[in-house]
Amino acid sequence: MTSSILLPLLGGALIGLSASLLLLANGRVAGISGVVGSLLAPVRGDVAWRVLFFAGLLAGGLLLSWLRPGSFPAPSAPNAGGLWLLAGAGLLVGFGSRLGNGCTSGHGVCGISRGSVRSIAATLTFMATGVLTVFLVRHVL
Amino acid sequence: MRPSLSAFLSGLIFALGLGLAGMTDPANVLGFLDIAGDWDYRLAFVMGGAIAVHAALRPLIHQRAQPLFAAKFPSLPASKPDSKLLVGAALFGVGWGLGGYCPGPALTSLATGAFPLLVFVPAMFAGFYLAQVLQARIGVGAGSQRPGTPRVGATPAP
């Protein structure tokens, strides 16, 4: 019981540390959808740190796949229906997080940490629709 | 340290945190969202741990007059939740529940080159783009980052 929450806690602490470093050094909020999504509408002088943060995420992914390959599930060969579902999911995640000005990291971690009412409302909303979606997919359909 | 190094390190630490926490396995995420099934409560501790650390460090950071490598700290909207925020968050949650990936874990997992991410991530970028186009079209600013319309007196970020 205790050991099963130790890694989630430690991983979460690292995420909080990362957000704190970005705020302290670069004066930026570590919301992934905002940091990376804004690269599609680049503003002069506001690109380099975003690209480097993105590169850091990818480098971290590479490091993880080397140190802890179990972090990533073995890639399966999804059928066509699975692929369309995945594409639809990606579209909704991208569209929704930009429209709502944040995702799990921006609203859920950084926003709640500063007690933002908007972020608390957004987090409760995406948690609720996420739970509802999984409920429908797994227990109703 | 330089601003480029700190941004890179921040992304790297973020990815390591996501991996250790189990967020890069969609099965964990869907198990967390499945409260009516065999609920996997562990991921609640990821957000808990992240909020605890950031909420503790944030006030210390804000004791400084400015960030190490930037002119000022971000000014964020203190307004009430509006329909755009809630509709966006609701759609994001549906996509999260369907695929088990939110943006951070998806980009971190992209490094493995696994096929599902080669579908999910381009679709996610298409979604980012569509939302920006829509917001430009209906005349609601995408945050404060709309290209071509700098606010009066706004200084470019260093």
PDB file of C-alpha atoms in Angstrom:
ATOM      1  CA  MET A   1       0.000   0.000   0.000  1.00  0.00           C
ATOM      2  CA  THR A   2       2.607   2.524   1.091  1.00  0.00           C
ATOM      3  CA  SER A   3       5.121   1.479  -1.557  1.00  0.00           C
ATOM      4  CA  SER A   4       2.500   1.636  -4.302  1.00  0.00           C
ATOM      5  CA  ILE A   5       1.968   5.349  -3.704  1.00  0.00           C
ATOM      6  CA  LEU A   6       5.649   6.132  -3.206  1.00  0.00           C
ATOM      7  CA  LEU A   7       6.528   6.366  -6.906  1.00  0.00           C
ATOM      8  CA  PRO A   8       3.437   8.427  -7.804  1.00  0.00           C
ATOM      9  CA  LEU A   9       4.318  10.804  -4.942  1.00  0.00           C
ATOM     10  CA  LEU A  10       7.966  11.005  -5.989  1.00  0.00           C
ATOM     11  CA  GLY A  11       7.055  11.478  -9.655  1.00  0.00           C
ATOM     12  CA  GLY A  12       4.563  14.171  -8.686  1.00  0.00           C
ATOM     13  CA  ALA A  13       7.209  15.895  -6.559  1.00  0.00           C
ATOM     14  CA  LEU A  14       9.539  15.988  -9.580  1.00  0.00           C
ATOM     15  CA  ILE A  15       6.758  17.549 -11.668  1.00  0.00           C
ATOM     16  CA  GLY A  16       6.264  20.190  -8.965  1.00  0.00           C
ATOM     17  CA  LEU A  17      10.016  20.784  -8.908  1.00  0.00           C
ATOM     18  CA  SER A  18      10.109  21.156 -12.691  1.00  0.00           C
ATOM     19  CA  ALA A  19       7.272  23.695 -12.609  1.00  0.00           C
ATOM     20  CA  SER A  20       9.089  25.597  -9.851  1.00  0.00           C
ATOM     21  CA  LEU A  21      12.365  25.652 -11.799  1.00  0.00           C
ATOM     22  CA  LEU A  22      10.648  26.992 -14.915  1.00  0.00           C
ATOM     23  CA  LEU A  23       8.923  29.705 -12.873  1.00  0.00           C
ATOM     24  CA  LEU A  24      12.070  30.682 -10.982  1.00  0.00           C
ATOM     25  CA  ALA A  25      14.422  30.688 -13.967  1.00  0.00           C
ATOM     26  CA  ASN A  26      12.256  31.545 -16.972  1.00  0.00           C
ATOM     27  CA  GLY A  27       9.245  33.144 -15.308  1.00  0.00           C
ATOM     28  CA  ARG A  28       6.910  30.757 -17.103  1.00  0.00           C
ATOM     29  CA  VAL A  29       4.044  28.464 -16.182  1.00  0.00           C
ATOM     30  CA  ALA A  30       4.748  24.799 -16.925  1.00  0.00           C
ATOM     31  CA  GLY A  31       1.494  24.032 -18.691  1.00  0.00           C
ATOM     32  CA  ILE A  32       2.382  21.577 -21.426  1.00  0.00           C
ATOM     33  CA  SER A  33      -0.459  22.413 -23.822  1.00  0.00           C
ATOM     34  CA  GLY A  34       0.337  26.126 -23.593  1.00  0.00           C
ATOM     35  CA  VAL A  35       4.123  25.777 -23.767  1.00  0.00           C
ATOM     36  CA  VAL A  36       4.066  23.478 -26.781  1.00  0.00           C
ATOM     37  CA  GLY A  37       0.776  24.536 -28.410  1.00  0.00           C
ATOM     38  CA  SER A  38       1.919  28.160 -28.658  1.00  0.00           C
ATOM     39  CA  LEU A  39       4.706  26.994 -30.980  1.00  0.00           C
ATOM     40  CA  LEU A  40       2.034  26.813 -33.690  1.00  0.00           C
ATOM     41  CA  ALA A  41       1.486  30.569 -33.396  1.00  0.00           C
ATOM     42  CA  PRO A  42       5.051  31.648 -32.696  1.00  0.00           C
ATOM     43  CA  VAL A  43       5.754  35.074 -31.250  1.00  0.00           C
ATOM     44  CA  ARG A  44       9.180  36.568 -31.875  1.00  0.00           C
ATOM     45  CA  GLY A  45      11.532  36.122 -28.938  1.00  0.00           C
ATOM     46  CA  ASP A  46       9.191  33.621 -27.328  1.00  0.00           C
ATOM     47  CA  VAL A  47      10.149  30.478 -29.196  1.00  0.00           C
ATOM     48  CA  ALA A  48      13.510  29.223 -27.914  1.00  0.00           C
ATOM     49  CA  TRP A  49      12.513  28.337 -24.355  1.00  0.00           C
ATOM     50  CA  ARG A  50       9.429  26.514 -25.642  1.00  0.00           C
ATOM     51  CA  VAL A  51      11.470  24.430 -28.082  1.00  0.00           C
ATOM     52  CA  LEU A  52      14.025  23.660 -25.374  1.00  0.00           C
ATOM     53  CA  PHE A  53      11.363  22.623 -22.874  1.00  0.00           C
ATOM     54  CA  PHE A  54       9.881  20.363 -25.561  1.00  0.00           C
ATOM     55  CA  ALA A  55      13.349  18.962 -26.293  1.00  0.00           C
ATOM     56  CA  GLY A  56      13.791  18.321 -22.561  1.00  0.00           C
ATOM     57  CA  LEU A  57      10.517  16.372 -22.478  1.00  0.00           C
ATOM     58  CA  LEU A  58      11.686  14.220 -25.395  1.00  0.00           C
ATOM     59  CA  ALA A  59      15.140  13.740 -23.867  1.00  0.00           C
ATOM     60  CA  GLY A  60      13.469  12.717 -20.615  1.00  0.00           C
ATOM     61  CA  GLY A  61      11.377  10.221 -22.544  1.00  0.00           C
ATOM     62  CA  LEU A  62      14.500   8.752 -24.138  1.00  0.00           C
ATOM     63  CA  LEU A  63      16.259   8.565 -20.774  1.00  0.00           C
ATOM     64  CA  LEU A  64      13.237   6.839 -19.250  1.00  0.00           C
ATOM     65  CA  SER A  65      12.955   4.300 -22.034  1.00  0.00           C
ATOM     66  CA  TRP A  66      16.577   3.416 -21.348  1.00  0.00           C
ATOM     67  CA  LEU A  67      16.486   3.451 -17.521  1.00  0.00           C
ATOM     68  CA  ARG A  68      12.917   2.286 -16.946  1.00  0.00           C
ATOM     69  CA  PRO A  69      11.531   0.710 -20.110  1.00  0.00           C
ATOM     70  CA  GLY A  70       8.520  -0.397 -18.084  1.00  0.00           C
ATOM     71  CA  SER A  71       7.408   3.266 -17.997  1.00  0.00           C
ATOM     72  CA  PHE A  72       6.057   2.798 -21.490  1.00  0.00           C
ATOM     73  CA  PRO A  73       3.628   0.034 -22.341  1.00  0.00           C
ATOM     74  CA  ALA A  74       4.755  -2.293 -25.100  1.00  0.00           C
ATOM     75  CA  PRO A  75       3.432  -0.881 -28.365  1.00  0.00           C
ATOM     76  CA  SER A  76       0.626  -3.062 -29.612  1.00  0.00           C
ATOM     77  CA  ALA A  77      -0.685  -3.202 -33.157  1.00  0.00           C
ATOM     78  CA  PRO A  78      -3.993  -1.410 -32.829  1.00  0.00           C
ATOM     79  CA  ASN A  79      -6.788  -2.228 -35.246  1.00  0.00           C
ATOM     80  CA  ALA A  80      -8.306   0.438 -37.489  1.00  0.00           C
ATOM     81  CA  GLY A  81     -11.065   1.271 -35.005  1.00  0.00           C
ATOM     82  CA  GLY A  82      -8.456   1.746 -32.296  1.00  0.00           C
ATOM     83  CA  LEU A  83      -6.469   4.082 -34.492  1.00  0.00           C
ATOM     84  CA  TRP A  84      -9.449   6.263 -35.359  1.00  0.00           C
ATOM     85  CA  LEU A  85     -10.375   6.375 -31.686  1.00  0.00           C
ATOM     86  CA  LEU A  86      -6.836   7.399 -30.805  1.00  0.00           C
ATOM     87  CA  ALA A  87      -6.830  10.100 -33.478  1.00  0.00           C
ATOM     88  CA  GLY A  88     -10.161  11.423 -32.217  1.00  0.00           C
ATOM     89  CA  ALA A  89      -8.862  11.377 -28.660  1.00  0.00           C
ATOM     90  CA  GLY A  90      -5.763  13.329 -29.691  1.00  0.00           C
ATOM     91  CA  LEU A  91      -7.846  15.901 -31.546  1.00  0.00           C
ATOM     92  CA  LEU A  92     -10.107  16.407 -28.510  1.00  0.00           C
ATOM     93  CA  VAL A  93      -7.161  16.625 -26.115  1.00  0.00           C
ATOM     94  CA  GLY A  94      -5.440  19.225 -28.297  1.00  0.00           C
ATOM     95  CA  PHE A  95      -8.537  21.263 -29.107  1.00  0.00           C
ATOM     96  CA  GLY A  96      -9.972  21.169 -25.598  1.00  0.00           C
ATOM     97  CA  SER A  97      -6.759  22.017 -23.788  1.00  0.00           C
ATOM     98  CA  ARG A  98      -6.071  25.043 -26.025  1.00  0.00           C
ATOM     99  CA  LEU A  99      -9.665  26.282 -25.888  1.00  0.00           C
ATOM    100  CA  GLY A 100      -9.683  25.842 -22.107  1.00  0.00           C
ATOM    101  CA  ASN A 101      -6.233  27.442 -21.775  1.00  0.00           C
ATOM    102  CA  GLY A 102      -4.650  24.489 -20.037  1.00  0.00           C
ATOM    103  CA  CYS A 103      -4.431  20.781 -19.366  1.00  0.00           C
ATOM    104  CA  THR A 104      -3.544  18.548 -16.433  1.00  0.00           C
ATOM    105  CA  SER A 105      -0.262  20.348 -15.810  1.00  0.00           C
ATOM    106  CA  GLY A 106      -1.269  23.988 -16.336  1.00  0.00           C
ATOM    107  CA  HIS A 107      -4.622  23.904 -14.546  1.00  0.00           C
ATOM    108  CA  GLY A 108      -4.261  20.769 -12.424  1.00  0.00           C
ATOM    109  CA  VAL A 109      -0.779  21.402 -11.039  1.00  0.00           C
ATOM    110  CA  CYS A 110       0.254  25.042 -11.534  1.00  0.00           C
ATOM    111  CA  GLY A 111      -3.229  26.570 -11.338  1.00  0.00           C
ATOM    112  CA  ILE A 112      -4.397  24.715  -8.255  1.00  0.00           C
ATOM    113  CA  SER A 113      -1.024  25.419  -6.576  1.00  0.00           C
ATOM    114  CA  ARG A 114      -1.773  29.124  -6.714  1.00  0.00           C
ATOM    115  CA  GLY A 115      -5.431  28.662  -5.767  1.00  0.00           C
ATOM    116  CA  SER A 116      -6.832  29.840  -9.101  1.00  0.00           C
ATOM    117  CA  VAL A 117     -10.619  29.483  -9.198  1.00  0.00           C
ATOM    118  CA  ARG A 118     -10.517  29.109 -12.994  1.00  0.00           C
ATOM    119  CA  SER A 119      -8.041  26.256 -12.752  1.00  0.00           C
ATOM    120  CA  ILE A 120      -9.957  24.491  -9.994  1.00  0.00           C
ATOM    121  CA  ALA A 121     -13.125  24.724 -12.114  1.00  0.00           C
ATOM    122  CA  ALA A 122     -11.293  23.481 -15.221  1.00  0.00           C
ATOM    123  CA  THR A 123      -9.701  20.579 -13.317  1.00  0.00           C
ATOM    124  CA  LEU A 124     -13.008  19.472 -11.792  1.00  0.00           C
ATOM    125  CA  THR A 125     -14.565  19.683 -15.266  1.00  0.00           C
ATOM    126  CA  PHE A 126     -11.987  17.596 -17.117  1.00  0.00           C
ATOM    127  CA  MET A 127     -11.818  15.070 -14.290  1.00  0.00           C
ATOM    128  CA  ALA A 128     -15.603  14.724 -14.434  1.00  0.00           C
ATOM    129  CA  THR A 129     -15.825  14.285 -18.215  1.00  0.00           C
ATOM    130  CA  GLY A 130     -12.816  11.942 -18.146  1.00  0.00           C
ATOM    131  CA  VAL A 131     -14.484   9.756 -15.508  1.00  0.00           C
ATOM    132  CA  LEU A 132     -17.790   9.886 -17.396  1.00  0.00           C
ATOM    133  CA  THR A 133     -16.105   8.918 -20.675  1.00  0.00           C
ATOM    134  CA  VAL A 134     -14.325   5.929 -19.141  1.00  0.00           C
ATOM    135  CA  PHE A 135     -17.566   4.902 -17.429  1.00  0.00           C
ATOM    136  CA  LEU A 136     -19.466   4.979 -20.725  1.00  0.00           C
ATOM    137  CA  VAL A 137     -16.744   3.164 -22.663  1.00  0.00           C
ATOM    138  CA  ARG A 138     -16.080   0.460 -20.076  1.00  0.00           C
ATOM    139  CA  HIS A 139     -19.413  -0.104 -18.397  1.00  0.00           C
ATOM    140  CA  VAL A 140     -22.188   1.042 -20.715  1.00  0.00           C
ATOM    141  CA  LEU A 141     -21.209   0.655 -24.375  1.00  0.00           C
TER     142      LEU A 141
ATOM    143  CA  MET B   1      22.827  28.296 -15.638  1.00  0.00           C
ATOM    144  CA  ARG B   2      21.301  29.925 -18.697  1.00  0.00           C
ATOM    145  CA  PRO B   3      17.645  30.328 -19.705  1.00  0.00           C
ATOM    146  CA  SER B   4      17.998  27.715 -22.431  1.00  0.00           C
ATOM    147  CA  LEU B   5      19.490  25.183 -20.028  1.00  0.00           C
ATOM    148  CA  SER B   6      16.858  25.802 -17.366  1.00  0.00           C
ATOM    149  CA  ALA B   7      14.027  25.349 -19.871  1.00  0.00           C
ATOM    150  CA  PHE B   8      15.596  22.123 -21.133  1.00  0.00           C
ATOM    151  CA  LEU B   9      16.188  20.812 -17.604  1.00  0.00           C
ATOM    152  CA  SER B  10      12.663  21.692 -16.598  1.00  0.00           C
ATOM    153  CA  GLY B  11      11.277  19.646 -19.507  1.00  0.00           C
ATOM    154  CA  LEU B  12      13.617  16.780 -18.677  1.00  0.00           C
ATOM    155  CA  ILE B  13      12.657  16.685 -14.993  1.00  0.00           C
ATOM    156  CA  PHE B  14       8.986  16.948 -15.936  1.00  0.00           C
ATOM    157  CA  ALA B  15       9.290  13.895 -18.205  1.00  0.00           C
ATOM    158  CA  LEU B  16      11.165  11.874 -15.567  1.00  0.00           C
ATOM    159  CA  GLY B  17       8.462  12.756 -13.051  1.00  0.00           C
ATOM    160  CA  LEU B  18       5.711  11.633 -15.407  1.00  0.00           C
ATOM    161  CA  GLY B  19       7.504   8.347 -16.078  1.00  0.00           C
ATOM    162  CA  LEU B  20       8.221   7.543 -12.416  1.00  0.00           C
ATOM    163  CA  ALA B  21       4.659   8.444 -11.510  1.00  0.00           C
ATOM    164  CA  GLY B  22       3.216   5.986 -14.011  1.00  0.00           C
ATOM    165  CA  MET B  23       1.489   8.672 -16.092  1.00  0.00           C
ATOM    166  CA  THR B  24       3.088   7.451 -19.332  1.00  0.00           C
ATOM    167  CA  ASP B  25       1.101   4.200 -19.213  1.00  0.00           C
ATOM    168  CA  PRO B  26      -2.444   4.913 -20.434  1.00  0.00           C
ATOM    169  CA  ALA B  27      -3.665   1.812 -18.593  1.00  0.00           C
ATOM    170  CA  ASN B  28      -2.796   3.535 -15.292  1.00  0.00           C
ATOM    171  CA  VAL B  29      -4.583   6.722 -16.320  1.00  0.00           C
ATOM    172  CA  LEU B  30      -7.720   4.906 -17.461  1.00  0.00           C
ATOM    173  CA  GLY B  31      -7.639   2.834 -14.258  1.00  0.00           C
ATOM    174  CA  PHE B  32      -7.567   6.072 -12.266  1.00  0.00           C
ATOM    175  CA  LEU B  33     -10.518   7.508 -14.191  1.00  0.00           C
ATOM    176  CA  ASP B  34     -12.496   4.248 -13.843  1.00  0.00           C
ATOM    177  CA  ILE B  35     -14.018   4.915 -10.432  1.00  0.00           C
ATOM    178  CA  ALA B  36     -16.911   2.522 -11.117  1.00  0.00           C
ATOM    179  CA  GLY B  37     -14.548  -0.353 -11.877  1.00  0.00           C
ATOM    180  CA  ASP B  38     -11.463  -1.581 -10.056  1.00  0.00           C
ATOM    181  CA  TRP B  39     -10.423   1.957  -9.171  1.00  0.00           C
ATOM    182  CA  ASP B  40      -6.678   2.617  -9.230  1.00  0.00           C
ATOM    183  CA  TYR B  41      -6.392   5.559  -6.848  1.00  0.00           C
ATOM    184  CA  ARG B  42      -2.591   5.870  -7.071  1.00  0.00           C
ATOM    185  CA  LEU B  43      -2.444   8.640  -9.666  1.00  0.00           C
ATOM    186  CA  ALA B  44      -4.238  10.972  -7.267  1.00  0.00           C
ATOM    187  CA  PHE B  45      -0.905  11.100  -5.451  1.00  0.00           C
ATOM    188  CA  VAL B  46       0.861  12.392  -8.561  1.00  0.00           C
ATOM    189  CA  MET B  47      -1.176  15.571  -8.623  1.00  0.00           C
ATOM    190  CA  GLY B  48      -1.054  15.697  -4.825  1.00  0.00           C
ATOM    191  CA  GLY B  49       2.746  15.488  -4.775  1.00  0.00           C
ATOM    192  CA  ALA B  50       3.153  18.001  -7.584  1.00  0.00           C
ATOM    193  CA  ILE B  51       0.784  20.525  -6.000  1.00  0.00           C
ATOM    194  CA  ALA B  52       2.382  20.112  -2.565  1.00  0.00           C
ATOM    195  CA  VAL B  53       5.883  20.845  -3.891  1.00  0.00           C
ATOM    196  CA  HIS B  54       4.903  23.680  -6.230  1.00  0.00           C
ATOM    197  CA  ALA B  55       2.555  25.298  -3.716  1.00  0.00           C
ATOM    198  CA  ALA B  56       5.378  25.254  -1.144  1.00  0.00           C
ATOM    199  CA  LEU B  57       8.071  26.630  -3.482  1.00  0.00           C
ATOM    200  CA  ARG B  58       5.931  29.192  -5.333  1.00  0.00           C
ATOM    201  CA  PRO B  59       5.717  31.745  -2.504  1.00  0.00           C
ATOM    202  CA  LEU B  60       9.493  31.511  -1.998  1.00  0.00           C
ATOM    203  CA  ILE B  61      10.084  32.112  -5.717  1.00  0.00           C
ATOM    204  CA  HIS B  62       7.736  35.093  -5.717  1.00  0.00           C
ATOM    205  CA  GLN B  63       9.748  36.724  -2.935  1.00  0.00           C
ATOM    206  CA  ARG B  64      12.157  37.647  -5.700  1.00  0.00           C
ATOM    207  CA  ALA B  65      11.510  40.816  -7.663  1.00  0.00           C
ATOM    208  CA  GLN B  66      11.841  38.949 -10.940  1.00  0.00           C
ATOM    209  CA  PRO B  67      12.756  35.528 -12.328  1.00  0.00           C
ATOM    210  CA  LEU B  68      16.443  34.707 -12.816  1.00  0.00           C
ATOM    211  CA  PHE B  69      16.402  35.120 -16.590  1.00  0.00           C
ATOM    212  CA  ALA B  70      13.216  37.062 -17.350  1.00  0.00           C
ATOM    213  CA  ALA B  71      11.913  40.567 -16.752  1.00  0.00           C
ATOM    214  CA  LYS B  72       8.799  39.587 -14.839  1.00  0.00           C
ATOM    215  CA  PHE B  73       6.672  36.803 -13.463  1.00  0.00           C
ATOM    216  CA  PRO B  74       3.588  35.805 -15.464  1.00  0.00           C
ATOM    217  CA  SER B  75       0.413  37.784 -14.900  1.00  0.00           C
ATOM    218  CA  LEU B  76      -2.464  35.366 -15.011  1.00  0.00           C
ATOM    219  CA  PRO B  77      -6.191  35.952 -15.367  1.00  0.00           C
ATOM    220  CA  ALA B  78      -7.992  36.217 -12.041  1.00  0.00           C
ATOM    221  CA  SER B  79     -11.364  36.274 -13.771  1.00  0.00           C
ATOM    222  CA  LYS B  80     -14.141  33.824 -13.099  1.00  0.00           C
ATOM    223  CA  PRO B  81     -14.487  30.621 -15.103  1.00  0.00           C
ATOM    224  CA  ASP B  82     -16.224  31.292 -18.424  1.00  0.00           C
ATOM    225  CA  SER B  83     -17.930  29.041 -20.929  1.00  0.00           C
ATOM    226  CA  LYS B  84     -14.840  28.828 -23.175  1.00  0.00           C
ATOM    227  CA  LEU B  85     -12.767  27.532 -20.253  1.00  0.00           C
ATOM    228  CA  LEU B  86     -15.383  24.988 -19.207  1.00  0.00           C
ATOM    229  CA  VAL B  87     -16.250  23.745 -22.715  1.00  0.00           C
ATOM    230  CA  GLY B  88     -12.545  23.378 -23.492  1.00  0.00           C
ATOM    231  CA  ALA B  89     -11.862  21.526 -20.241  1.00  0.00           C
ATOM    232  CA  ALA B  90     -14.878  19.255 -20.819  1.00  0.00           C
ATOM    233  CA  LEU B  91     -13.722  18.300 -24.342  1.00  0.00           C
ATOM    234  CA  PHE B  92     -10.173  17.773 -23.092  1.00  0.00           C
ATOM    235  CA  GLY B  93     -11.492  15.390 -20.424  1.00  0.00           C
ATOM    236  CA  VAL B  94     -13.411  13.344 -23.016  1.00  0.00           C
ATOM    237  CA  GLY B  95     -10.258  12.953 -25.130  1.00  0.00           C
ATOM    238  CA  TRP B  96      -8.233  12.092 -22.026  1.00  0.00           C
ATOM    239  CA  GLY B  97     -10.755   9.419 -21.069  1.00  0.00           C
ATOM    240  CA  LEU B  98     -10.787   7.951 -24.594  1.00  0.00           C
ATOM    241  CA  GLY B  99      -7.034   7.731 -25.125  1.00  0.00           C
ATOM    242  CA  GLY B 100      -5.498   7.776 -21.652  1.00  0.00           C
ATOM    243  CA  TYR B 101      -2.988  10.426 -22.717  1.00  0.00           C
ATOM    244  CA  CYS B 102      -2.848  14.081 -21.733  1.00  0.00           C
ATOM    245  CA  PRO B 103      -0.306  16.340 -23.509  1.00  0.00           C
ATOM    246  CA  GLY B 104       2.729  15.835 -21.213  1.00  0.00           C
ATOM    247  CA  PRO B 105       2.744  12.029 -21.159  1.00  0.00           C
ATOM    248  CA  ALA B 106       1.951  11.915 -24.889  1.00  0.00           C
ATOM    249  CA  LEU B 107       4.979  14.057 -25.776  1.00  0.00           C
ATOM    250  CA  THR B 108       7.229  12.209 -23.334  1.00  0.00           C
ATOM    251  CA  SER B 109       6.143   8.852 -24.779  1.00  0.00           C
ATOM    252  CA  LEU B 110       6.676  10.160 -28.313  1.00  0.00           C
ATOM    253  CA  ALA B 111      10.412   9.763 -27.669  1.00  0.00           C
ATOM    254  CA  THR B 112       9.969   5.990 -27.795  1.00  0.00           C
ATOM    255  CA  GLY B 113       8.603   6.235 -31.334  1.00  0.00           C
ATOM    256  CA  ALA B 114       5.772   3.874 -30.391  1.00  0.00           C
ATOM    257  CA  PHE B 115       3.145   3.733 -33.103  1.00  0.00           C
ATOM    258  CA  PRO B 116       0.089   4.868 -31.080  1.00  0.00           C
ATOM    259  CA  LEU B 117       1.871   8.149 -30.300  1.00  0.00           C
ATOM    260  CA  LEU B 118       2.645   8.716 -33.960  1.00  0.00           C
ATOM    261  CA  VAL B 119      -1.139   8.860 -34.406  1.00  0.00           C
ATOM    262  CA  PHE B 120      -2.093  10.610 -31.170  1.00  0.00           C
ATOM    263  CA  VAL B 121       0.466  13.424 -31.148  1.00  0.00           C
ATOM    264  CA  PRO B 122      -0.131  14.759 -34.710  1.00  0.00           C
ATOM    265  CA  ALA B 123      -3.882  14.646 -33.985  1.00  0.00           C
ATOM    266  CA  MET B 124      -3.251  16.599 -30.769  1.00  0.00           C
ATOM    267  CA  PHE B 125      -1.288  19.260 -32.671  1.00  0.00           C
ATOM    268  CA  ALA B 126      -4.134  19.465 -35.197  1.00  0.00           C
ATOM    269  CA  GLY B 127      -6.427  20.088 -32.223  1.00  0.00           C
ATOM    270  CA  PHE B 128      -4.123  22.828 -30.862  1.00  0.00           C
ATOM    271  CA  TYR B 129      -4.172  24.451 -34.288  1.00  0.00           C
ATOM    272  CA  LEU B 130      -7.939  24.219 -34.765  1.00  0.00           C
ATOM    273  CA  ALA B 131      -8.544  25.806 -31.354  1.00  0.00           C
ATOM    274  CA  GLN B 132      -6.206  28.680 -32.205  1.00  0.00           C
ATOM    275  CA  VAL B 133      -7.867  29.217 -35.578  1.00  0.00           C
ATOM    276  CA  LEU B 134     -11.308  29.141 -33.966  1.00  0.00           C
ATOM    277  CA  GLN B 135     -10.319  31.609 -31.270  1.00  0.00           C
ATOM    278  CA  ALA B 136      -8.797  33.978 -33.802  1.00  0.00           C
ATOM    279  CA  ARG B 137     -11.963  33.661 -35.910  1.00  0.00           C
ATOM    280  CA  ILE B 138     -14.404  34.402 -33.100  1.00  0.00           C
ATOM    281  CA  GLY B 139     -12.158  37.186 -31.873  1.00  0.00           C
ATOM    282  CA  VAL B 140     -11.384  35.784 -28.459  1.00  0.00           C
ATOM    283  CA  GLY B 141      -7.681  35.939 -27.704  1.00  0.00           C
ATOM    284  CA  ALA B 142      -5.870  32.664 -27.171  1.00  0.00           C
ATOM    285  CA  GLY B 143      -4.511  33.740 -23.829  1.00  0.00           C
ATOM    286  CA  SER B 144      -2.198  36.673 -24.343  1.00  0.00           C
ATOM    287  CA  GLN B 145      -0.187  34.958 -27.041  1.00  0.00           C
ATOM    288  CA  ARG B 146      -1.985  35.948 -30.215  1.00  0.00           C
ATOM    289  CA  PRO B 147       0.492  36.587 -32.981  1.00  0.00           C
ATOM    290  CA  GLY B 148       0.483  39.867 -34.825  1.00  0.00           C
ATOM    291  CA  THR B 149      -1.488  41.736 -32.191  1.00  0.00           C
ATOM    292  CA  PRO B 150       0.972  42.682 -29.474  1.00  0.00           C
ATOM    293  CA  ARG B 151      -0.612  44.531 -26.619  1.00  0.00           C
ATOM    294  CA  VAL B 152       0.248  48.179 -26.330  1.00  0.00           C
ATOM    295  CA  GLY B 153       3.326  48.577 -24.201  1.00  0.00           C
ATOM    296  CA  ALA B 154       4.019  44.863 -24.198  1.00  0.00           C
ATOM    297  CA  THR B 155       7.684  44.043 -24.131  1.00  0.00           C
ATOM    298  CA  PRO B 156       8.950  40.970 -25.921  1.00  0.00           C
ATOM    299  CA  ALA B 157       9.973  38.191 -23.578  1.00  0.00           C
ATOM    300  CA  PRO B 158      13.727  37.901 -23.263  1.00  0.00           C
TER     301      PRO B 158
END
